Amino acid sequence: MNNYSSFRKIKKVVLGAFLMGAVAIVKSAAADFSPRVNAYFDSRGMPTTSLTLSASKLPLKTDFFGFIDAYGGEKAKGLESVYGEFKLSRKVFGDIGVAVEHNQDFLKPFGVTRLGLSYEPRIVKDGFVGMTLYPFATEHDGAQVVLYGRKNFREGKYYVEGFFDYNFKPGTIVSELQLGRRLYKKLYGVVEVRHNGFMGKRARGVGLGLEWNF
């Protein structure tokens, strides 16, 4: 069996694990489950809707984080991208854990599966900060390091959240920094500064929109 076929089988197993994790989220009353929906106008003419799911205290002491972003095309030409990331992680030694992640634009035939280590020190009050290093990836995609975090202020009335991805091959950065303010109960107004090095001349943009936390 060649390496390509082996990678395909590994990805099927990983995707199956993600699906089982999603079912576990729904079924597990003990899970700390946090869904939210966002809708943005993007300065690059790319209206965006996002669904984000996170859950902890899942079976086997695992945590789940995932999102799907649907980007509208320029001049209302339909969807340009339906991109998702889905991550399962588990602490194994203190604040250090193992993580597996699948990334895919679902308008394309394949995605990338990554395996690595995570580090989430408990040093931020009313928030979190962490780093994940993925030295292994399918599709010859190369290593990746991810920095991420969130900080709530004034009992959650305001928050700052963001991530920074560095892809060692081809040396490309993807990052977002989001500022949110509660408008009414679970409704937030949000401003998001975005950079996607894979988008060439359209790499930088600003999103302005609303967020609903369930």
Short mmCIF file of N, CA, C and O in Angstrom, two decimals, residues 155-213:
data_model
loop_
_atom_site.label_atom_id
_atom_site.label_comp_id
_atom_site.label_asym_id
_atom_site.label_seq_id
_atom_site.Cartn_x
_atom_site.Cartn_y
_atom_site.Cartn_z
N GLU A 155 -16.96 40.91 33.20
CA GLU A 155 -17.90 39.79 33.28
C GLU A 155 -18.48 39.41 31.92
O GLU A 155 -19.65 39.04 31.80
N GLY A 156 -17.65 39.48 30.91
CA GLY A 156 -18.05 39.04 29.58
C GLY A 156 -18.73 40.09 28.73
O GLY A 156 -19.16 39.79 27.61
N LYS A 157 -18.81 41.32 29.21
CA LYS A 157 -19.41 42.38 28.39
C LYS A 157 -18.56 42.66 27.16
O LYS A 157 -19.07 42.97 26.07
N TYR A 158 -17.23 42.56 27.32
CA TYR A 158 -16.30 42.73 26.22
C TYR A 158 -15.40 41.50 26.15
O TYR A 158 -15.17 40.83 27.15
N TYR A 159 -14.86 41.21 24.96
CA TYR A 159 -13.85 40.17 24.85
C TYR A 159 -12.91 40.47 23.68
O TYR A 159 -13.24 41.20 22.74
N VAL A 160 -11.73 39.89 23.79
CA VAL A 160 -10.73 39.90 22.73
C VAL A 160 -10.37 38.44 22.45
O VAL A 160 -10.10 37.68 23.38
N GLU A 161 -10.37 38.06 21.18
CA GLU A 161 -10.09 36.67 20.82
C GLU A 161 -9.33 36.64 19.50
O GLU A 161 -9.54 37.51 18.64
N GLY A 162 -8.45 35.68 19.36
CA GLY A 162 -7.74 35.62 18.09
C GLY A 162 -6.87 34.38 17.95
O GLY A 162 -6.74 33.58 18.89
N PHE A 163 -6.31 34.24 16.76
CA PHE A 163 -5.36 33.14 16.51
C PHE A 163 -4.33 33.60 15.48
O PHE A 163 -4.54 34.58 14.73
N PHE A 164 -3.21 32.89 15.47
CA PHE A 164 -2.12 33.15 14.53
C PHE A 164 -1.59 31.80 14.07
O PHE A 164 -1.07 31.02 14.87
N ASP A 165 -1.77 31.48 12.77
CA ASP A 165 -1.27 30.25 12.18
C ASP A 165 -0.05 30.56 11.32
O ASP A 165 -0.12 31.48 10.48
N TYR A 166 1.01 29.81 11.53
CA TYR A 166 2.16 29.92 10.63
C TYR A 166 2.37 28.57 9.95
O TYR A 166 2.59 27.55 10.62
N ASN A 167 2.27 28.55 8.63
CA ASN A 167 2.46 27.34 7.84
C ASN A 167 3.89 27.33 7.29
O ASN A 167 4.26 28.20 6.48
N PHE A 168 4.69 26.38 7.75
CA PHE A 168 6.10 26.35 7.39
C PHE A 168 6.31 26.13 5.90
O PHE A 168 7.33 26.55 5.35
N LYS A 169 5.37 25.49 5.25
CA LYS A 169 5.42 25.33 3.80
C LYS A 169 4.09 25.77 3.24
O LYS A 169 3.08 25.10 3.50
N PRO A 170 4.03 26.95 2.60
CA PRO A 170 5.10 27.74 1.99
C PRO A 170 5.50 28.99 2.77
O PRO A 170 5.78 30.03 2.19
N GLY A 171 5.52 28.96 4.09
CA GLY A 171 5.89 30.13 4.88
C GLY A 171 4.80 31.19 4.87
O GLY A 171 5.07 32.37 4.64
N THR A 172 3.57 30.77 5.15
CA THR A 172 2.41 31.64 5.01
C THR A 172 1.69 31.80 6.35
O THR A 172 1.59 30.86 7.13
N ILE A 173 1.18 33.01 6.59
CA ILE A 173 0.48 33.34 7.83
C ILE A 173 -1.02 33.50 7.58
O ILE A 173 -1.44 34.11 6.60
N VAL A 174 -1.81 32.93 8.49
CA VAL A 174 -3.26 33.18 8.54
C VAL A 174 -3.57 33.61 9.97
O VAL A 174 -3.21 32.90 10.92
N SER A 175 -4.23 34.76 10.15
CA SER A 175 -4.51 35.22 11.50
C SER A 175 -5.79 36.03 11.53
O SER A 175 -6.21 36.61 10.52
N GLU A 176 -6.40 36.07 12.71
CA GLU A 176 -7.59 36.88 12.95
C GLU A 176 -7.53 37.42 14.38
O GLU A 176 -7.10 36.72 15.30
N LEU A 177 -7.99 38.65 14.55
CA LEU A 177 -8.12 39.26 15.87
C LEU A 177 -9.52 39.86 15.95
O LEU A 177 -9.87 40.72 15.14
N GLN A 178 -10.29 39.41 16.93
CA GLN A 178 -11.70 39.80 17.04
C GLN A 178 -11.96 40.54 18.35
O GLN A 178 -11.52 40.10 19.41
N LEU A 179 -12.69 41.64 18.25
CA LEU A 179 -13.15 42.39 19.41
C LEU A 179 -14.66 42.30 19.45
O LEU A 179 -15.34 42.54 18.45
N GLY A 180 -15.19 41.96 20.62
CA GLY A 180 -16.64 41.82 20.75
C GLY A 180 -17.19 42.60 21.92
O GLY A 180 -16.52 42.75 22.96
N ARG A 181 -18.43 43.09 21.75
CA ARG A 181 -19.12 43.80 22.83
C ARG A 181 -20.57 43.33 22.88
O ARG A 181 -21.26 43.27 21.86
N ARG A 182 -21.01 42.98 24.10
CA ARG A 182 -22.39 42.54 24.26
C ARG A 182 -23.35 43.70 24.00
O ARG A 182 -23.21 44.78 24.55
N LEU A 183 -24.33 43.45 23.13
CA LEU A 183 -25.34 44.44 22.81
C LEU A 183 -26.63 44.20 23.59
O LEU A 183 -27.27 45.14 24.08
N TYR A 184 -27.00 42.90 23.66
CA TYR A 184 -28.24 42.54 24.36
C TYR A 184 -28.21 41.06 24.68
O TYR A 184 -28.19 40.22 23.78
N LYS A 185 -28.16 40.74 25.98
CA LYS A 185 -28.15 39.35 26.44
C LYS A 185 -27.05 38.56 25.73
O LYS A 185 -25.87 38.76 25.98
N LYS A 186 -27.40 37.67 24.78
CA LYS A 186 -26.40 36.83 24.12
C LYS A 186 -25.99 37.34 22.76
O LYS A 186 -25.28 36.65 22.02
N LEU A 187 -26.40 38.55 22.42
CA LEU A 187 -26.07 39.14 21.13
C LEU A 187 -24.89 40.10 21.28
O LEU A 187 -24.91 40.99 22.14
N TYR A 188 -23.87 39.91 20.43
CA TYR A 188 -22.66 40.74 20.47
C TYR A 188 -22.47 41.45 19.12
O TYR A 188 -22.79 40.88 18.06
N GLY A 189 -21.92 42.64 19.17
CA GLY A 189 -21.38 43.28 17.99
C GLY A 189 -19.90 42.97 17.92
O GLY A 189 -19.20 42.99 18.95
N VAL A 190 -19.38 42.66 16.73
CA VAL A 190 -18.00 42.21 16.60
C VAL A 190 -17.29 42.92 15.46
O VAL A 190 -17.89 43.24 14.43
N VAL A 191 -16.00 43.16 15.67
CA VAL A 191 -15.11 43.66 14.64
C VAL A 191 -13.94 42.70 14.55
O VAL A 191 -13.35 42.34 15.58
N GLU A 192 -13.60 42.27 13.35
CA GLU A 192 -12.55 41.27 13.19
C GLU A 192 -11.55 41.72 12.13
O GLU A 192 -11.92 42.03 10.99
N VAL A 193 -10.27 41.78 12.52
CA VAL A 193 -9.18 42.08 11.59
C VAL A 193 -8.64 40.75 11.08
O VAL A 193 -8.28 39.88 11.87
N ARG A 194 -8.55 40.62 9.76
CA ARG A 194 -8.22 39.33 9.16
C ARG A 194 -7.00 39.44 8.23
O ARG A 194 -6.82 40.43 7.54
N HIS A 195 -6.21 38.37 8.23
CA HIS A 195 -5.10 38.25 7.28
C HIS A 195 -5.01 36.79 6.84
O HIS A 195 -4.93 35.88 7.67
N ASN A 196 -5.05 36.58 5.53
CA ASN A 196 -4.91 35.24 4.98
C ASN A 196 -3.90 35.28 3.85
O ASN A 196 -4.20 35.74 2.74
N GLY A 197 -2.68 34.81 4.14
CA GLY A 197 -1.60 34.88 3.17
C GLY A 197 -1.83 34.04 1.93
O GLY A 197 -1.13 34.22 0.93
N PHE A 198 -2.80 33.11 1.97
CA PHE A 198 -3.09 32.27 0.81
C PHE A 198 -3.95 33.01 -0.23
O PHE A 198 -4.18 32.47 -1.31
N MET A 199 -4.43 34.20 0.12
CA MET A 199 -5.36 34.92 -0.76
C MET A 199 -4.69 36.02 -1.58
O MET A 199 -5.38 36.84 -2.20
N GLY A 200 -3.37 36.07 -1.58
CA GLY A 200 -2.66 36.99 -2.45
C GLY A 200 -3.00 38.45 -2.18
O GLY A 200 -2.88 38.94 -1.05
N LYS A 201 -3.46 39.16 -3.21
CA LYS A 201 -3.74 40.58 -3.09
C LYS A 201 -4.91 40.87 -2.16
O LYS A 201 -5.07 42.00 -1.70
N ARG A 202 -5.73 39.88 -1.89
CA ARG A 202 -6.89 40.07 -0.99
C ARG A 202 -6.58 39.52 0.41
O ARG A 202 -7.49 39.13 1.13
N ALA A 203 -5.33 39.50 0.78
CA ALA A 203 -4.93 38.87 2.04
C ALA A 203 -5.55 39.57 3.26
O ALA A 203 -5.95 38.91 4.21
N ARG A 204 -5.63 40.91 3.23
CA ARG A 204 -6.06 41.65 4.42
C ARG A 204 -7.48 42.17 4.27
O ARG A 204 -7.88 42.64 3.21
N GLY A 205 -8.23 42.07 5.37
CA GLY A 205 -9.59 42.59 5.36
C GLY A 205 -10.08 42.82 6.77
O GLY A 205 -9.47 42.38 7.75
N VAL A 206 -11.22 43.49 6.88
CA VAL A 206 -11.87 43.74 8.17
C VAL A 206 -13.31 43.27 8.08
O VAL A 206 -14.03 43.59 7.12
N GLY A 207 -13.73 42.49 9.07
CA GLY A 207 -15.11 42.02 9.13
C GLY A 207 -15.87 42.76 10.22
O GLY A 207 -15.35 42.98 11.33
N LEU A 208 -17.10 43.17 9.92
CA LEU A 208 -17.96 43.85 10.87
C LEU A 208 -19.28 43.14 10.89
O LEU A 208 -19.90 42.92 9.83
N GLY A 209 -19.73 42.71 12.09
CA GLY A 209 -20.96 41.94 12.12
C GLY A 209 -21.52 41.70 13.49
O GLY A 209 -21.24 42.42 14.45
N LEU A 210 -22.33 40.63 13.59
CA LEU A 210 -23.04 40.27 14.80
C LEU A 210 -22.71 38.83 15.17
O LEU A 210 -22.44 37.99 14.29
N GLU A 211 -22.78 38.55 16.46
CA GLU A 211 -22.53 37.20 16.98
C GLU A 211 -23.61 36.83 17.98
O GLU A 211 -23.97 37.65 18.84
N TRP A 212 -24.11 35.60 17.86
CA TRP A 212 -25.10 35.10 18.80
C TRP A 212 -24.52 33.90 19.52
O TRP A 212 -24.12 32.93 18.91
N ASN A 213 -24.46 33.98 20.86
CA ASN A 213 -23.96 32.88 21.69
C ASN A 213 -25.15 32.11 22.27
O ASN A 213 -25.99 32.69 22.95
#
